[in-house]
XYZ file of N, CA, C and O in Angstrom:
424
model
N -24.649 89.007 120.150
C -24.980 88.495 121.469
C -25.193 89.683 122.411
O -24.325 90.529 122.547
N -26.324 89.709 123.054
C -26.540 90.821 123.977
C -25.921 90.498 125.332
O -25.915 89.355 125.778
N -25.408 91.512 125.959
C -24.753 91.355 127.250
C -25.755 91.096 128.359
O -26.907 91.508 128.277
N -25.280 90.428 129.401
C -26.121 90.266 130.586
C -26.430 91.652 131.121
O -25.668 92.600 130.948
N -27.545 91.767 131.788
C -28.012 93.064 132.253
C -26.993 93.781 133.150
O -26.810 94.984 133.059
N -26.295 93.028 134.011
C -25.335 93.678 134.915
C -24.137 94.276 134.191
O -23.439 95.132 134.733
N -23.880 93.852 132.959
C -22.814 94.460 132.174
C -23.302 95.712 131.459
O -22.555 96.639 131.239
N -24.559 95.715 131.068
C -25.111 96.864 130.347
C -25.556 97.971 131.283
O -25.405 99.147 130.996
N -26.124 97.595 132.409
C -26.659 98.581 133.349
C -26.066 98.314 134.728
O -26.644 97.576 135.518
N -24.953 98.940 134.994
C -24.253 98.697 136.252
C -24.877 99.435 137.429
O -24.599 99.112 138.573
N -25.714 100.421 137.147
C -26.299 101.219 138.215
C -25.393 102.354 138.669
O -25.747 103.117 139.563
N -24.234 102.464 138.068
C -23.287 103.508 138.431
C -23.392 104.670 137.450
O -23.685 104.475 136.278
N -23.125 105.866 137.955
C -22.966 107.017 137.080
C -21.966 107.967 137.724
O -21.678 107.867 138.919
N -21.426 108.871 136.964
C -20.348 109.733 137.445
C -20.797 110.713 138.519
O -19.975 111.226 139.275
N -22.064 110.928 138.625
C -22.565 111.872 139.628
C -22.690 111.236 141.013
O -22.476 111.898 142.025
N -23.006 109.940 141.049
C -23.296 109.313 142.343
C -22.293 108.263 142.784
O -22.419 107.735 143.892
N -21.321 107.926 141.965
C -20.390 106.855 142.326
C -18.946 107.294 142.090
O -18.674 108.133 141.243
N -18.063 106.667 142.844
C -16.638 106.927 142.639
C -16.092 105.935 141.615
O -16.662 104.852 141.400
N -14.989 106.295 141.002
C -14.331 105.395 140.067
C -13.886 104.130 140.804
O -14.001 103.023 140.274
N -13.430 104.276 142.023
C -12.999 103.130 142.818
C -14.147 102.144 143.006
O -13.965 100.933 142.862
N -15.339 102.631 143.324
C -16.505 101.758 143.485
C -16.851 101.064 142.171
O -17.152 99.870 142.140
N -16.826 101.818 141.090
C -17.146 101.257 139.782
C -16.155 100.161 139.393
O -16.535 99.115 138.884
N -14.886 100.379 139.650
C -13.865 99.406 139.288
C -13.893 98.164 140.174
O -13.259 97.161 139.862
N -14.642 98.193 141.263
C -14.729 97.057 142.177
C -15.841 96.068 141.798
O -15.962 95.017 142.429
N -16.641 96.357 140.783
C -17.732 95.445 140.434
C -17.183 94.196 139.745
O -16.125 94.236 139.115
N -17.864 93.063 139.888
C -17.366 91.779 139.364
C -17.094 91.752 137.868
O -16.269 90.960 137.400
N -17.738 92.589 137.091
C -17.540 92.601 135.652
C -16.060 92.746 135.302
O -15.558 92.087 134.390
N -15.347 93.584 136.010
C -13.939 93.828 135.686
C -13.087 92.592 135.952
O -12.149 92.304 135.211
N -13.420 91.840 136.982
C -12.696 90.599 137.255
C -12.995 89.578 136.152
O -12.096 88.864 135.707
N -14.238 89.502 135.695
C -14.592 88.614 134.587
C -13.753 88.940 133.357
O -13.232 88.045 132.691
N -13.630 90.211 133.045
C -12.847 90.638 131.884
C -11.360 90.365 132.077
O -10.676 89.920 131.155
N -10.862 90.618 133.275
C -9.443 90.382 133.553
C -9.091 88.912 133.352
O -8.112 88.576 132.667
N -9.902 88.038 133.905
C -9.652 86.603 133.770
C -9.733 86.186 132.305
O -8.905 85.424 131.818
N -10.725 86.701 131.598
C -10.893 86.351 130.185
C -9.675 86.745 129.361
O -9.306 86.050 128.413
N -9.035 87.834 129.707
C -7.888 88.303 128.933
C -6.576 87.633 129.352
O -5.598 87.674 128.620
N -6.550 87.008 130.518
C -5.319 86.380 130.995
C -5.248 84.889 130.728
O -4.169 84.337 130.577
N -6.396 84.225 130.701
C -6.422 82.779 130.560
C -6.879 82.386 129.155
O -7.988 82.710 128.758
N -6.020 81.677 128.407
C -6.435 81.258 127.069
C -7.605 80.279 127.137
O -7.672 79.436 128.022
N -8.529 80.414 126.202
C -9.686 79.531 126.147
C -9.629 78.709 124.864
O -9.121 79.170 123.843
N -10.092 77.488 124.941
C -10.169 76.633 123.766
C -8.865 76.571 123.007
O -7.795 76.391 123.584
N -8.944 76.755 121.702
C -7.757 76.657 120.859
C -6.770 77.802 121.085
O -5.634 77.732 120.634
N -7.183 78.841 121.791
C -6.255 79.946 122.081
C -5.028 79.445 122.849
O -3.940 79.996 122.710
N -5.215 78.410 123.668
C -4.117 77.892 124.477
C -2.953 77.352 123.668
O -1.829 77.308 124.151
N -3.200 76.953 122.430
C -2.131 76.418 121.591
C -1.834 77.308 120.385
O -1.014 76.959 119.545
N -2.487 78.447 120.307
C -2.307 79.345 119.165
C -1.025 80.168 119.307
O -0.754 80.741 120.365
N -0.255 80.243 118.245
C 1.003 81.004 118.288
C 0.767 82.500 118.448
O 1.660 83.236 118.814
N -0.453 82.975 118.199
C -0.760 84.404 118.271
C -1.337 84.819 119.618
O -1.682 85.975 119.806
N -1.451 83.915 120.587
C -2.042 84.236 121.883
C -1.391 85.468 122.513
O -2.063 86.352 123.023
N -0.098 85.563 122.483
C 0.605 86.691 123.092
C 0.330 88.015 122.412
O 0.513 89.074 122.998
N -0.136 87.961 121.166
C -0.436 89.172 120.415
C -1.880 89.608 120.641
O -2.158 90.763 120.925
N -2.816 88.670 120.521
C -4.230 89.077 120.547
C -4.959 88.776 121.858
O -6.011 89.356 122.114
N -4.440 87.839 122.676
C -5.084 87.487 123.951
C -6.542 87.080 123.760
O -7.398 87.351 124.590
N -6.829 86.440 122.647
C -8.185 85.955 122.407
C -9.095 86.935 121.709
O -10.254 86.646 121.467
N -8.595 88.098 121.374
C -9.404 89.097 120.685
C -10.124 90.025 121.649
O -10.048 89.880 122.864
N -10.816 90.983 121.096
C -11.535 91.968 121.905
C -12.682 91.310 122.657
O -13.410 90.475 122.105
N -12.858 91.682 123.902
C -13.873 91.069 124.759
C -15.271 91.161 124.170
O -16.045 90.207 124.256
N -15.601 92.283 123.544
C -16.955 92.429 123.003
C -17.239 91.440 121.883
O -18.393 91.146 121.584
N -16.195 90.875 121.281
C -16.372 89.886 120.222
C -16.269 88.459 120.743
O -16.310 87.509 119.969
N -16.132 88.308 122.049
C -16.013 86.986 122.667
C -17.213 86.646 123.529
O -17.382 85.509 123.935
N -18.053 87.591 123.811
C -19.125 87.397 124.781
C -20.294 86.576 124.217
O -20.700 86.741 123.079
N -20.809 85.685 125.047
C -22.078 85.009 124.775
C -22.789 84.841 126.114
O -22.147 84.761 127.165
N -24.094 84.803 126.095
C -24.851 84.694 127.345
C -24.518 83.417 128.108
O -24.434 83.436 129.329
N -24.327 82.317 127.405
C -24.078 81.053 128.106
C -22.626 80.865 128.526
O -22.356 80.175 129.505
N -21.662 81.488 127.846
C -20.250 81.308 128.182
C -19.583 82.567 128.731
O -18.416 82.516 129.085
N -20.292 83.664 128.758
C -19.663 84.921 129.166
C -18.549 85.264 128.191
O -18.723 85.165 126.984
N -17.385 85.630 128.726
C -16.237 85.980 127.887
C -15.321 84.782 127.646
O -14.226 84.931 127.142
N -15.762 83.592 128.020
C -14.948 82.384 127.927
C -15.153 81.634 126.606
O -15.333 80.434 126.592
N -15.154 82.341 125.513
C -15.213 81.717 124.197
C -14.309 82.499 123.263
O -13.922 83.623 123.547
N -13.971 81.891 122.142
C -13.110 82.551 121.175
C -13.805 83.710 120.486
O -15.035 83.797 120.444
N -13.012 84.578 119.944
C -13.536 85.729 119.218
C -14.253 85.288 117.948
O -13.842 84.325 117.286
N -15.266 86.009 117.585
C -15.955 85.741 116.325
C -15.053 86.086 115.141
O -15.327 85.670 114.023
N -13.982 86.817 115.386
C -13.057 87.228 114.331
C -11.731 86.471 114.380
O -10.749 86.898 113.770
N -11.692 85.345 115.056
C -10.445 84.606 115.260
C -9.716 84.321 113.947
O -8.516 84.586 113.830
N -10.395 83.785 112.979
C -9.729 83.439 111.715
C -9.193 84.684 111.001
O -8.122 84.654 110.404
N -9.921 85.782 111.091
C -9.461 87.037 110.492
C -8.219 87.538 111.208
O -7.246 87.960 110.558
N -8.233 87.490 112.554
C -7.046 87.898 113.316
C -5.831 87.067 112.904
O -4.739 87.593 112.712
N -6.015 85.756 112.782
C -4.895 84.887 112.411
C -4.330 85.289 111.046
O -3.113 85.339 110.864
N -5.203 85.565 110.108
C -4.761 85.966 108.771
C -3.967 87.261 108.821
O -2.890 87.373 108.219
N -4.465 88.240 109.554
C -3.768 89.530 109.674
C -2.419 89.340 110.362
O -1.402 89.901 109.919
N -2.381 88.537 111.419
C -1.115 88.314 112.123
C -0.109 87.590 111.224
O 1.085 87.916 111.236
N -0.567 86.618 110.443
C 0.325 85.913 109.512
C 0.890 86.872 108.464
O 2.078 86.840 108.155
N 0.029 87.728 107.929
C 0.477 88.696 106.928
C 1.494 89.668 107.530
O 2.504 89.998 106.884
N 1.231 90.114 108.746
C 2.157 91.024 109.428
C 3.492 90.330 109.680
O 4.562 90.897 109.450
N 3.430 89.090 110.149
C 4.634 88.306 110.402
C 5.448 88.151 109.119
O 6.666 88.362 109.126
N 4.773 87.794 108.036
C 5.470 87.630 106.753
C 6.135 88.932 106.315
O 7.268 88.941 105.831
N 5.437 90.045 106.498
C 5.989 91.350 106.132
C 7.216 91.672 106.982
O 8.259 92.071 106.465
N 7.087 91.485 108.289
C 8.197 91.796 109.196
C 9.391 90.881 108.990
O 10.536 91.287 109.204
N 9.133 89.656 108.556
C 10.240 88.717 108.361
C 11.182 89.161 107.229
O 12.291 88.662 107.130
N 10.758 90.128 106.434
C 11.644 90.700 105.430
C 12.662 91.654 106.029
O 13.676 91.952 105.421
N 12.395 92.132 107.252
C 13.287 93.091 107.899
C 13.905 92.565 109.193
O 14.945 93.048 109.626
N 13.248 91.595 109.812
C 13.707 91.046 111.089
C 13.866 89.542 110.914
O 12.977 88.891 110.356
N 14.963 88.962 111.390
C 15.143 87.509 111.252
C 13.961 86.736 111.867
O 13.462 87.084 112.940
N 13.515 85.696 111.167
C 12.371 84.899 111.608
C 12.586 84.353 113.022
O 11.661 84.340 113.835
N 13.807 83.936 113.334
C 14.093 83.402 114.670
C 13.815 84.448 115.752
O 13.301 84.142 116.815
N 14.162 85.680 115.462
C 13.925 86.761 116.416
C 12.422 87.025 116.567
O 11.929 87.237 117.668
N 11.691 86.998 115.469
C 10.240 87.175 115.534
C 9.586 86.048 116.332
O 8.718 86.291 117.181
N 10.007 84.808 116.070
C 9.467 83.645 116.794
C 9.755 83.761 118.286
O 8.902 83.460 119.119
N 10.977 84.217 118.629
C 11.347 84.389 120.032
C 10.464 85.439 120.700
O 10.002 85.253 121.823
N 10.193 86.533 120.008
C 9.323 87.580 120.554
C 7.908 87.064 120.761
O 7.256 87.393 121.748
N 7.414 86.265 119.816
C 6.079 85.679 119.970
C 6.023 84.766 121.190
O 5.058 84.809 121.965
N 7.044 83.951 121.356
C 7.086 83.048 122.503
C 7.108 83.830 123.810
O 6.358 83.532 124.742
N 7.944 84.840 123.888
C 8.025 85.645 125.124
C 6.720 86.379 125.406
O 6.315 86.502 126.551
N 6.049 86.870 124.366
C 4.799 87.603 124.587
C 3.690 86.672 125.076
O 2.815 87.085 125.811
N 3.743 85.401 124.692
C 2.701 84.468 125.138
C 2.907 84.058 126.592
O 1.979 83.599 127.241
N 4.108 84.230 127.103
C 4.404 83.873 128.492
C 4.149 85.037 129.449
O 4.098 84.845 130.652
N 4.013 86.237 128.907
C 3.848 87.431 129.749
C 2.485 87.486 130.395
O 1.528 86.945 129.994
């Protein structure tokens, strides 16, 4: 999916703009909201606190912006399950579940 033009060509460069000006463009607010608010099935996923919906570049579409699930969602879930299973050999499952719950509320 190609990005909207304002995401690819912001018109800013290090010679003519300040970092403060660059950070004030709407793109950053779009990304911030996308990473804070679960979308679709992310809202009920036990891994939300770990992945926050995946990397923004894998969530973008022209019609939905960053408000869609990652193209790698199923892969992320598999990796997180494998990691959880591995860690459960060293850390009590209840403690892992508690950490997951707390991370999803943060």
